[in-house]
Amino acid sequence: MLGEAVDYFLKVDRGYWPGLFHCYDVAHLPRTNNDLERAFGSHRYHERRATGRNGARPALVLRGAAPLIAGLATRHREVTATELARAVRGAWRQVRSERETRRWRRVERHQFRRNPDAYLKRLEDNIHQSRLPT
């Protein structure tokens, strides 16, 4: 009976590929969903304390994961200027590009809601302009 249980355990264990539980390989990475929710709650708490707002800032949603990751990382230890200088600039540019794309989409949505006719006219003009021979 115990042998069958051990065999079953080993069979199930073989089904887990090495990268499946990477949370145990990375320090300070939340291990469970509850830990992850606690990390998000902690970030919201610190945001509210720093800004004086009753709720989380809308920028948390608008700016993507970068502020959340930076906030969680700096709570575990202080990041020095030397470490920031060694950052990979290509990755930084990629994050900046994603943030700018997200910001521009938001601006376009706002422009459309404010004046849909003018927004659609501008889109049509851009399409006609791109079709004209140069």
Short mmCIF file of N, CA and C in Angstrom, two decimals:
data_model
loop_
_atom_site.label_atom_id
_atom_site.label_comp_id
_atom_site.label_asym_id
_atom_site.label_seq_id
_atom_site.Cartn_x
_atom_site.Cartn_y
_atom_site.Cartn_z
N MET A 1 0.82 -1.19 0.00
CA MET A 1 0.00 0.00 0.00
C MET A 1 0.87 1.26 0.00
N LEU A 2 1.87 1.30 0.86
CA LEU A 2 2.76 2.45 0.91
C LEU A 2 3.57 2.55 -0.38
N GLY A 3 3.95 1.40 -0.93
CA GLY A 3 4.70 1.39 -2.19
C GLY A 3 3.89 1.99 -3.33
N GLU A 4 2.58 1.70 -3.37
CA GLU A 4 1.72 2.27 -4.40
C GLU A 4 1.63 3.79 -4.26
N ALA A 5 1.54 4.26 -3.03
CA ALA A 5 1.46 5.70 -2.79
C ALA A 5 2.76 6.38 -3.22
N VAL A 6 3.88 5.76 -2.92
CA VAL A 6 5.18 6.32 -3.32
C VAL A 6 5.30 6.33 -4.84
N ASP A 7 4.89 5.23 -5.49
CA ASP A 7 4.95 5.17 -6.95
C ASP A 7 4.08 6.27 -7.57
N TYR A 8 2.89 6.45 -7.02
CA TYR A 8 1.99 7.49 -7.54
C TYR A 8 2.60 8.88 -7.34
N PHE A 9 3.17 9.11 -6.16
CA PHE A 9 3.81 10.40 -5.87
C PHE A 9 4.95 10.67 -6.86
N LEU A 10 5.77 9.67 -7.11
CA LEU A 10 6.89 9.84 -8.05
C LEU A 10 6.39 10.09 -9.47
N LYS A 11 5.30 9.41 -9.84
CA LYS A 11 4.72 9.62 -11.17
C LYS A 11 4.22 11.06 -11.33
N VAL A 12 3.51 11.55 -10.32
CA VAL A 12 3.01 12.92 -10.37
C VAL A 12 4.17 13.91 -10.36
N ASP A 13 5.18 13.62 -9.56
CA ASP A 13 6.34 14.51 -9.45
C ASP A 13 7.08 14.63 -10.78
N ARG A 14 7.15 13.56 -11.54
CA ARG A 14 7.83 13.61 -12.84
C ARG A 14 7.08 14.51 -13.83
N GLY A 15 5.78 14.69 -13.62
CA GLY A 15 4.98 15.52 -14.51
C GLY A 15 5.25 17.01 -14.37
N TYR A 16 5.90 17.42 -13.29
CA TYR A 16 6.20 18.83 -13.09
C TYR A 16 7.54 19.16 -13.71
N TRP A 17 7.54 19.95 -14.77
CA TRP A 17 8.79 20.32 -15.42
C TRP A 17 9.56 21.31 -14.54
N PRO A 18 10.87 21.41 -14.72
CA PRO A 18 11.71 22.18 -13.79
C PRO A 18 11.31 23.65 -13.63
N GLY A 19 10.81 24.31 -14.67
CA GLY A 19 10.48 25.73 -14.55
C GLY A 19 9.08 26.00 -14.05
N LEU A 20 8.32 24.97 -13.72
CA LEU A 20 6.92 25.16 -13.36
C LEU A 20 6.76 25.97 -12.08
N PHE A 21 7.57 25.68 -11.09
CA PHE A 21 7.48 26.37 -9.80
C PHE A 21 8.68 27.29 -9.62
N HIS A 22 8.85 28.23 -10.56
CA HIS A 22 9.99 29.13 -10.50
C HIS A 22 9.91 30.08 -9.31
N CYS A 23 8.75 30.19 -8.69
CA CYS A 23 8.63 31.09 -7.55
C CYS A 23 9.54 30.64 -6.41
N TYR A 24 9.90 29.36 -6.36
CA TYR A 24 10.79 28.89 -5.31
C TYR A 24 12.25 29.14 -5.64
N ASP A 25 12.55 29.47 -6.89
CA ASP A 25 13.93 29.72 -7.29
C ASP A 25 14.31 31.19 -7.18
N VAL A 26 13.32 32.08 -7.12
CA VAL A 26 13.57 33.52 -7.11
C VAL A 26 13.21 34.08 -5.74
N ALA A 27 14.19 34.73 -5.12
CA ALA A 27 13.95 35.31 -3.80
C ALA A 27 12.91 36.43 -3.89
N HIS A 28 12.08 36.55 -2.89
CA HIS A 28 11.07 37.61 -2.75
C HIS A 28 9.94 37.52 -3.77
N LEU A 29 9.85 36.44 -4.53
CA LEU A 29 8.73 36.27 -5.45
C LEU A 29 7.60 35.61 -4.68
N PRO A 30 6.38 36.16 -4.73
CA PRO A 30 5.28 35.57 -3.97
C PRO A 30 5.06 34.10 -4.32
N ARG A 31 4.91 33.27 -3.30
CA ARG A 31 4.81 31.82 -3.50
C ARG A 31 3.40 31.36 -3.85
N THR A 32 2.40 32.04 -3.30
CA THR A 32 1.02 31.60 -3.50
C THR A 32 0.18 32.78 -3.99
N ASN A 33 -1.05 32.49 -4.38
CA ASN A 33 -1.96 33.56 -4.79
C ASN A 33 -2.23 34.52 -3.64
N ASN A 34 -2.32 33.98 -2.42
CA ASN A 34 -2.54 34.84 -1.26
C ASN A 34 -1.36 35.78 -1.06
N ASP A 35 -0.13 35.26 -1.23
CA ASP A 35 1.05 36.11 -1.11
C ASP A 35 1.07 37.18 -2.20
N LEU A 36 0.64 36.81 -3.39
CA LEU A 36 0.60 37.77 -4.50
C LEU A 36 -0.43 38.86 -4.22
N GLU A 37 -1.60 38.48 -3.74
CA GLU A 37 -2.63 39.46 -3.39
C GLU A 37 -2.15 40.37 -2.26
N ARG A 38 -1.42 39.79 -1.32
CA ARG A 38 -0.87 40.60 -0.22
C ARG A 38 0.14 41.61 -0.75
N ALA A 39 0.95 41.21 -1.73
CA ALA A 39 1.93 42.13 -2.32
C ALA A 39 1.21 43.27 -3.03
N PHE A 40 0.14 42.96 -3.78
CA PHE A 40 -0.62 44.01 -4.44
C PHE A 40 -1.27 44.94 -3.42
N GLY A 41 -1.82 44.36 -2.37
CA GLY A 41 -2.45 45.16 -1.32
C GLY A 41 -1.44 46.06 -0.63
N SER A 42 -0.25 45.54 -0.40
CA SER A 42 0.80 46.34 0.22
C SER A 42 1.18 47.51 -0.67
N HIS A 43 1.26 47.25 -1.96
CA HIS A 43 1.59 48.33 -2.89
C HIS A 43 0.50 49.40 -2.89
N ARG A 44 -0.75 48.98 -2.92
CA ARG A 44 -1.86 49.94 -2.87
C ARG A 44 -1.83 50.75 -1.57
N TYR A 45 -1.53 50.07 -0.46
CA TYR A 45 -1.45 50.75 0.83
C TYR A 45 -0.38 51.84 0.80
N HIS A 46 0.80 51.49 0.32
CA HIS A 46 1.89 52.47 0.28
C HIS A 46 1.59 53.60 -0.70
N GLU A 47 0.92 53.28 -1.80
CA GLU A 47 0.50 54.32 -2.75
C GLU A 47 -0.46 55.30 -2.08
N ARG A 48 -1.42 54.76 -1.35
CA ARG A 48 -2.39 55.63 -0.67
C ARG A 48 -1.71 56.50 0.37
N ARG A 49 -0.78 55.91 1.12
CA ARG A 49 -0.07 56.68 2.14
C ARG A 49 0.78 57.78 1.52
N ALA A 50 1.45 57.48 0.41
CA ALA A 50 2.34 58.45 -0.22
C ALA A 50 1.58 59.57 -0.91
N THR A 51 0.40 59.28 -1.44
CA THR A 51 -0.32 60.28 -2.22
C THR A 51 -1.44 60.95 -1.43
N GLY A 52 -1.87 60.36 -0.33
CA GLY A 52 -2.98 60.92 0.43
C GLY A 52 -4.34 60.59 -0.16
N ARG A 53 -4.37 59.75 -1.16
CA ARG A 53 -5.64 59.38 -1.81
C ARG A 53 -6.34 58.28 -1.01
N ASN A 54 -7.65 58.20 -1.17
CA ASN A 54 -8.41 57.13 -0.51
C ASN A 54 -8.29 55.81 -1.26
N GLY A 55 -8.12 55.88 -2.56
CA GLY A 55 -8.01 54.67 -3.38
C GLY A 55 -6.69 54.66 -4.14
N ALA A 56 -6.46 53.59 -4.83
CA ALA A 56 -5.24 53.49 -5.63
C ALA A 56 -5.29 54.51 -6.76
N ARG A 57 -4.13 54.97 -7.18
CA ARG A 57 -4.06 55.94 -8.27
C ARG A 57 -4.44 55.27 -9.59
N PRO A 58 -5.16 55.98 -10.44
CA PRO A 58 -5.45 55.43 -11.77
C PRO A 58 -4.18 55.16 -12.57
N ALA A 59 -3.11 55.87 -12.25
CA ALA A 59 -1.85 55.68 -12.98
C ALA A 59 -1.31 54.27 -12.81
N LEU A 60 -1.69 53.60 -11.73
CA LEU A 60 -1.23 52.23 -11.53
C LEU A 60 -1.70 51.34 -12.66
N VAL A 61 -2.90 51.57 -13.15
CA VAL A 61 -3.42 50.81 -14.28
C VAL A 61 -2.85 51.34 -15.59
N LEU A 62 -2.74 52.65 -15.68
CA LEU A 62 -2.32 53.27 -16.94
C LEU A 62 -0.86 53.02 -17.26
N ARG A 63 -0.02 52.96 -16.26
CA ARG A 63 1.41 52.88 -16.51
C ARG A 63 1.94 51.46 -16.57
N GLY A 64 1.11 50.49 -16.37
CA GLY A 64 1.54 49.11 -16.52
C GLY A 64 2.25 48.58 -15.28
N ALA A 65 3.07 47.56 -15.49
CA ALA A 65 3.68 46.84 -14.38
C ALA A 65 4.92 47.53 -13.82
N ALA A 66 5.51 48.46 -14.55
CA ALA A 66 6.79 49.05 -14.12
C ALA A 66 6.73 49.68 -12.72
N PRO A 67 5.76 50.54 -12.41
CA PRO A 67 5.74 51.12 -11.06
C PRO A 67 5.51 50.08 -9.97
N LEU A 68 4.70 49.08 -10.26
CA LEU A 68 4.44 48.04 -9.27
C LEU A 68 5.71 47.25 -8.98
N ILE A 69 6.40 46.83 -10.03
CA ILE A 69 7.64 46.06 -9.86
C ILE A 69 8.69 46.89 -9.14
N ALA A 70 8.83 48.15 -9.53
CA ALA A 70 9.81 49.02 -8.88
C ALA A 70 9.46 49.22 -7.41
N GLY A 71 8.19 49.43 -7.13
CA GLY A 71 7.77 49.62 -5.74
C GLY A 71 8.02 48.40 -4.88
N LEU A 72 7.70 47.22 -5.41
CA LEU A 72 7.92 46.00 -4.64
C LEU A 72 9.41 45.71 -4.46
N ALA A 73 10.20 45.97 -5.49
CA ALA A 73 11.64 45.69 -5.41
C ALA A 73 12.33 46.61 -4.41
N THR A 74 11.95 47.88 -4.38
CA THR A 74 12.63 48.81 -3.48
C THR A 74 12.19 48.65 -2.03
N ARG A 75 11.14 47.91 -1.77
CA ARG A 75 10.76 47.64 -0.39
C ARG A 75 11.63 46.56 0.23
N HIS A 76 12.24 45.72 -0.60
CA HIS A 76 13.08 44.65 -0.07
C HIS A 76 14.49 45.13 0.22
N ARG A 77 14.98 46.04 -0.59
CA ARG A 77 16.31 46.60 -0.34
C ARG A 77 16.45 47.89 -1.13
N GLU A 78 17.41 48.70 -0.72
CA GLU A 78 17.64 49.97 -1.39
C GLU A 78 18.41 49.72 -2.69
N VAL A 79 18.00 50.39 -3.74
CA VAL A 79 18.67 50.29 -5.03
C VAL A 79 19.60 51.48 -5.17
N THR A 80 20.87 51.21 -5.47
CA THR A 80 21.85 52.29 -5.55
C THR A 80 21.91 52.86 -6.96
N ALA A 81 22.51 54.03 -7.07
CA ALA A 81 22.68 54.67 -8.38
C ALA A 81 23.58 53.83 -9.28
N THR A 82 24.55 53.16 -8.70
CA THR A 82 25.44 52.30 -9.49
C THR A 82 24.66 51.16 -10.13
N GLU A 83 23.74 50.57 -9.38
CA GLU A 83 22.91 49.49 -9.94
C GLU A 83 22.01 50.01 -11.05
N LEU A 84 21.46 51.19 -10.86
CA LEU A 84 20.61 51.77 -11.89
C LEU A 84 21.41 52.09 -13.15
N ALA A 85 22.66 52.51 -12.98
CA ALA A 85 23.50 52.83 -14.13
C ALA A 85 23.83 51.58 -14.95
N ARG A 86 23.85 50.42 -14.29
CA ARG A 86 24.16 49.16 -15.00
C ARG A 86 22.94 48.56 -15.68
N ALA A 87 21.80 49.20 -15.59
CA ALA A 87 20.57 48.66 -16.19
C ALA A 87 20.73 48.53 -17.70
N VAL A 88 20.05 47.55 -18.24
CA VAL A 88 20.10 47.31 -19.69
C VAL A 88 19.24 48.37 -20.37
N ARG A 89 19.86 49.19 -21.17
CA ARG A 89 19.14 50.30 -21.78
C ARG A 89 18.11 49.84 -22.80
N GLY A 90 18.39 48.75 -23.49
CA GLY A 90 17.42 48.24 -24.46
C GLY A 90 16.11 47.85 -23.80
N ALA A 91 16.20 47.18 -22.66
CA ALA A 91 14.99 46.78 -21.93
C ALA A 91 14.26 48.02 -21.41
N TRP A 92 15.03 49.00 -20.95
CA TRP A 92 14.42 50.24 -20.46
C TRP A 92 13.68 50.95 -21.59
N ARG A 93 14.29 51.00 -22.77
CA ARG A 93 13.64 51.64 -23.92
C ARG A 93 12.37 50.89 -24.31
N GLN A 94 12.39 49.57 -24.21
CA GLN A 94 11.21 48.77 -24.52
C GLN A 94 10.06 49.11 -23.58
N VAL A 95 10.36 49.20 -22.29
CA VAL A 95 9.33 49.55 -21.30
C VAL A 95 8.80 50.95 -21.58
N ARG A 96 9.69 51.89 -21.88
CA ARG A 96 9.26 53.25 -22.19
C ARG A 96 8.37 53.29 -23.43
N SER A 97 8.73 52.50 -24.43
CA SER A 97 7.94 52.44 -25.66
C SER A 97 6.54 51.88 -25.38
N GLU A 98 6.47 50.83 -24.57
CA GLU A 98 5.17 50.25 -24.21
C GLU A 98 4.31 51.27 -23.45
N ARG A 99 4.95 52.00 -22.54
CA ARG A 99 4.21 53.01 -21.78
C ARG A 99 3.71 54.12 -22.69
N GLU A 100 4.54 54.53 -23.65
CA GLU A 100 4.13 55.59 -24.56
C GLU A 100 2.99 55.13 -25.46
N THR A 101 3.05 53.87 -25.91
CA THR A 101 1.96 53.31 -26.72
C THR A 101 0.66 53.28 -25.92
N ARG A 102 0.76 52.85 -24.69
CA ARG A 102 -0.42 52.80 -23.82
C ARG A 102 -0.98 54.21 -23.59
N ARG A 103 -0.09 55.18 -23.36
CA ARG A 103 -0.53 56.56 -23.15
C ARG A 103 -1.22 57.10 -24.40
N TRP A 104 -0.65 56.82 -25.58
CA TRP A 104 -1.22 57.35 -26.82
C TRP A 104 -2.60 56.74 -27.08
N ARG A 105 -2.77 55.45 -26.79
CA ARG A 105 -4.10 54.83 -26.95
C ARG A 105 -5.12 55.51 -26.05
N ARG A 106 -4.69 55.83 -24.84
CA ARG A 106 -5.59 56.50 -23.91
C ARG A 106 -5.97 57.89 -24.43
N VAL A 107 -5.01 58.62 -24.97
CA VAL A 107 -5.27 59.95 -25.54
C VAL A 107 -6.26 59.83 -26.69
N GLU A 108 -6.06 58.84 -27.55
CA GLU A 108 -6.98 58.65 -28.68
C GLU A 108 -8.39 58.33 -28.21
N ARG A 109 -8.51 57.48 -27.20
CA ARG A 109 -9.85 57.17 -26.67
C ARG A 109 -10.52 58.43 -26.13
N HIS A 110 -9.74 59.25 -25.43
CA HIS A 110 -10.28 60.50 -24.88
C HIS A 110 -10.73 61.43 -26.00
N GLN A 111 -9.90 61.55 -27.04
CA GLN A 111 -10.26 62.42 -28.16
C GLN A 111 -11.52 61.92 -28.86
N PHE A 112 -11.64 60.61 -29.00
CA PHE A 112 -12.83 60.06 -29.64
C PHE A 112 -14.08 60.33 -28.81
N ARG A 113 -13.98 60.12 -27.50
CA ARG A 113 -15.14 60.36 -26.64
C ARG A 113 -15.53 61.84 -26.62
N ARG A 114 -14.54 62.72 -26.65
CA ARG A 114 -14.82 64.15 -26.59
C ARG A 114 -15.45 64.67 -27.88
N ASN A 115 -14.92 64.22 -29.04
CA ASN A 115 -15.44 64.71 -30.31
C ASN A 115 -15.27 63.62 -31.37
N PRO A 116 -16.20 62.67 -31.43
CA PRO A 116 -16.04 61.53 -32.34
C PRO A 116 -15.97 61.94 -33.81
N ASP A 117 -16.73 62.95 -34.22
CA ASP A 117 -16.73 63.35 -35.63
C ASP A 117 -15.35 63.86 -36.06
N ALA A 118 -14.76 64.72 -35.25
CA ALA A 118 -13.44 65.26 -35.58
C ALA A 118 -12.38 64.16 -35.58
N TYR A 119 -12.49 63.24 -34.64
CA TYR A 119 -11.53 62.13 -34.56
C TYR A 119 -11.61 61.26 -35.82
N LEU A 120 -12.82 60.90 -36.21
CA LEU A 120 -12.99 60.06 -37.40
C LEU A 120 -12.57 60.80 -38.67
N LYS A 121 -12.84 62.10 -38.73
CA LYS A 121 -12.41 62.91 -39.88
C LYS A 121 -10.89 62.90 -39.99
N ARG A 122 -10.21 63.05 -38.86
CA ARG A 122 -8.75 63.03 -38.85
C ARG A 122 -8.22 61.68 -39.31
N LEU A 123 -8.85 60.59 -38.88
CA LEU A 123 -8.45 59.26 -39.34
C LEU A 123 -8.62 59.12 -40.84
N GLU A 124 -9.75 59.58 -41.36
CA GLU A 124 -9.99 59.52 -42.80
C GLU A 124 -8.96 60.35 -43.56
N ASP A 125 -8.64 61.53 -43.05
CA ASP A 125 -7.64 62.38 -43.70
C ASP A 125 -6.27 61.69 -43.72
N ASN A 126 -5.93 61.03 -42.62
CA ASN A 126 -4.65 60.31 -42.57
C ASN A 126 -4.62 59.18 -43.58
N ILE A 127 -5.73 58.47 -43.73
CA ILE A 127 -5.78 57.37 -44.70
C ILE A 127 -5.66 57.92 -46.12
N HIS A 128 -6.39 58.98 -46.42
CA HIS A 128 -6.32 59.57 -47.76
C HIS A 128 -4.92 60.12 -48.04
N GLN A 129 -4.31 60.71 -47.03
CA GLN A 129 -2.97 61.27 -47.19
C GLN A 129 -1.95 60.17 -47.48
N SER A 130 -2.11 59.02 -46.83
CA SER A 130 -1.15 57.93 -47.05
C SER A 130 -1.33 57.29 -48.42
N ARG A 131 -2.50 57.45 -49.05
CA ARG A 131 -2.75 56.87 -50.37
C ARG A 131 -2.31 57.77 -51.52
N LEU A 132 -2.11 59.04 -51.23
CA LEU A 132 -1.72 59.97 -52.28
C LEU A 132 -0.30 59.66 -52.77
N PRO A 133 -0.07 59.72 -54.08
CA PRO A 133 1.30 59.48 -54.58
C PRO A 133 2.21 60.64 -54.20
N THR A 134 3.46 60.30 -53.98
CA THR A 134 4.42 61.35 -53.60
C THR A 134 5.34 61.68 -54.74
#
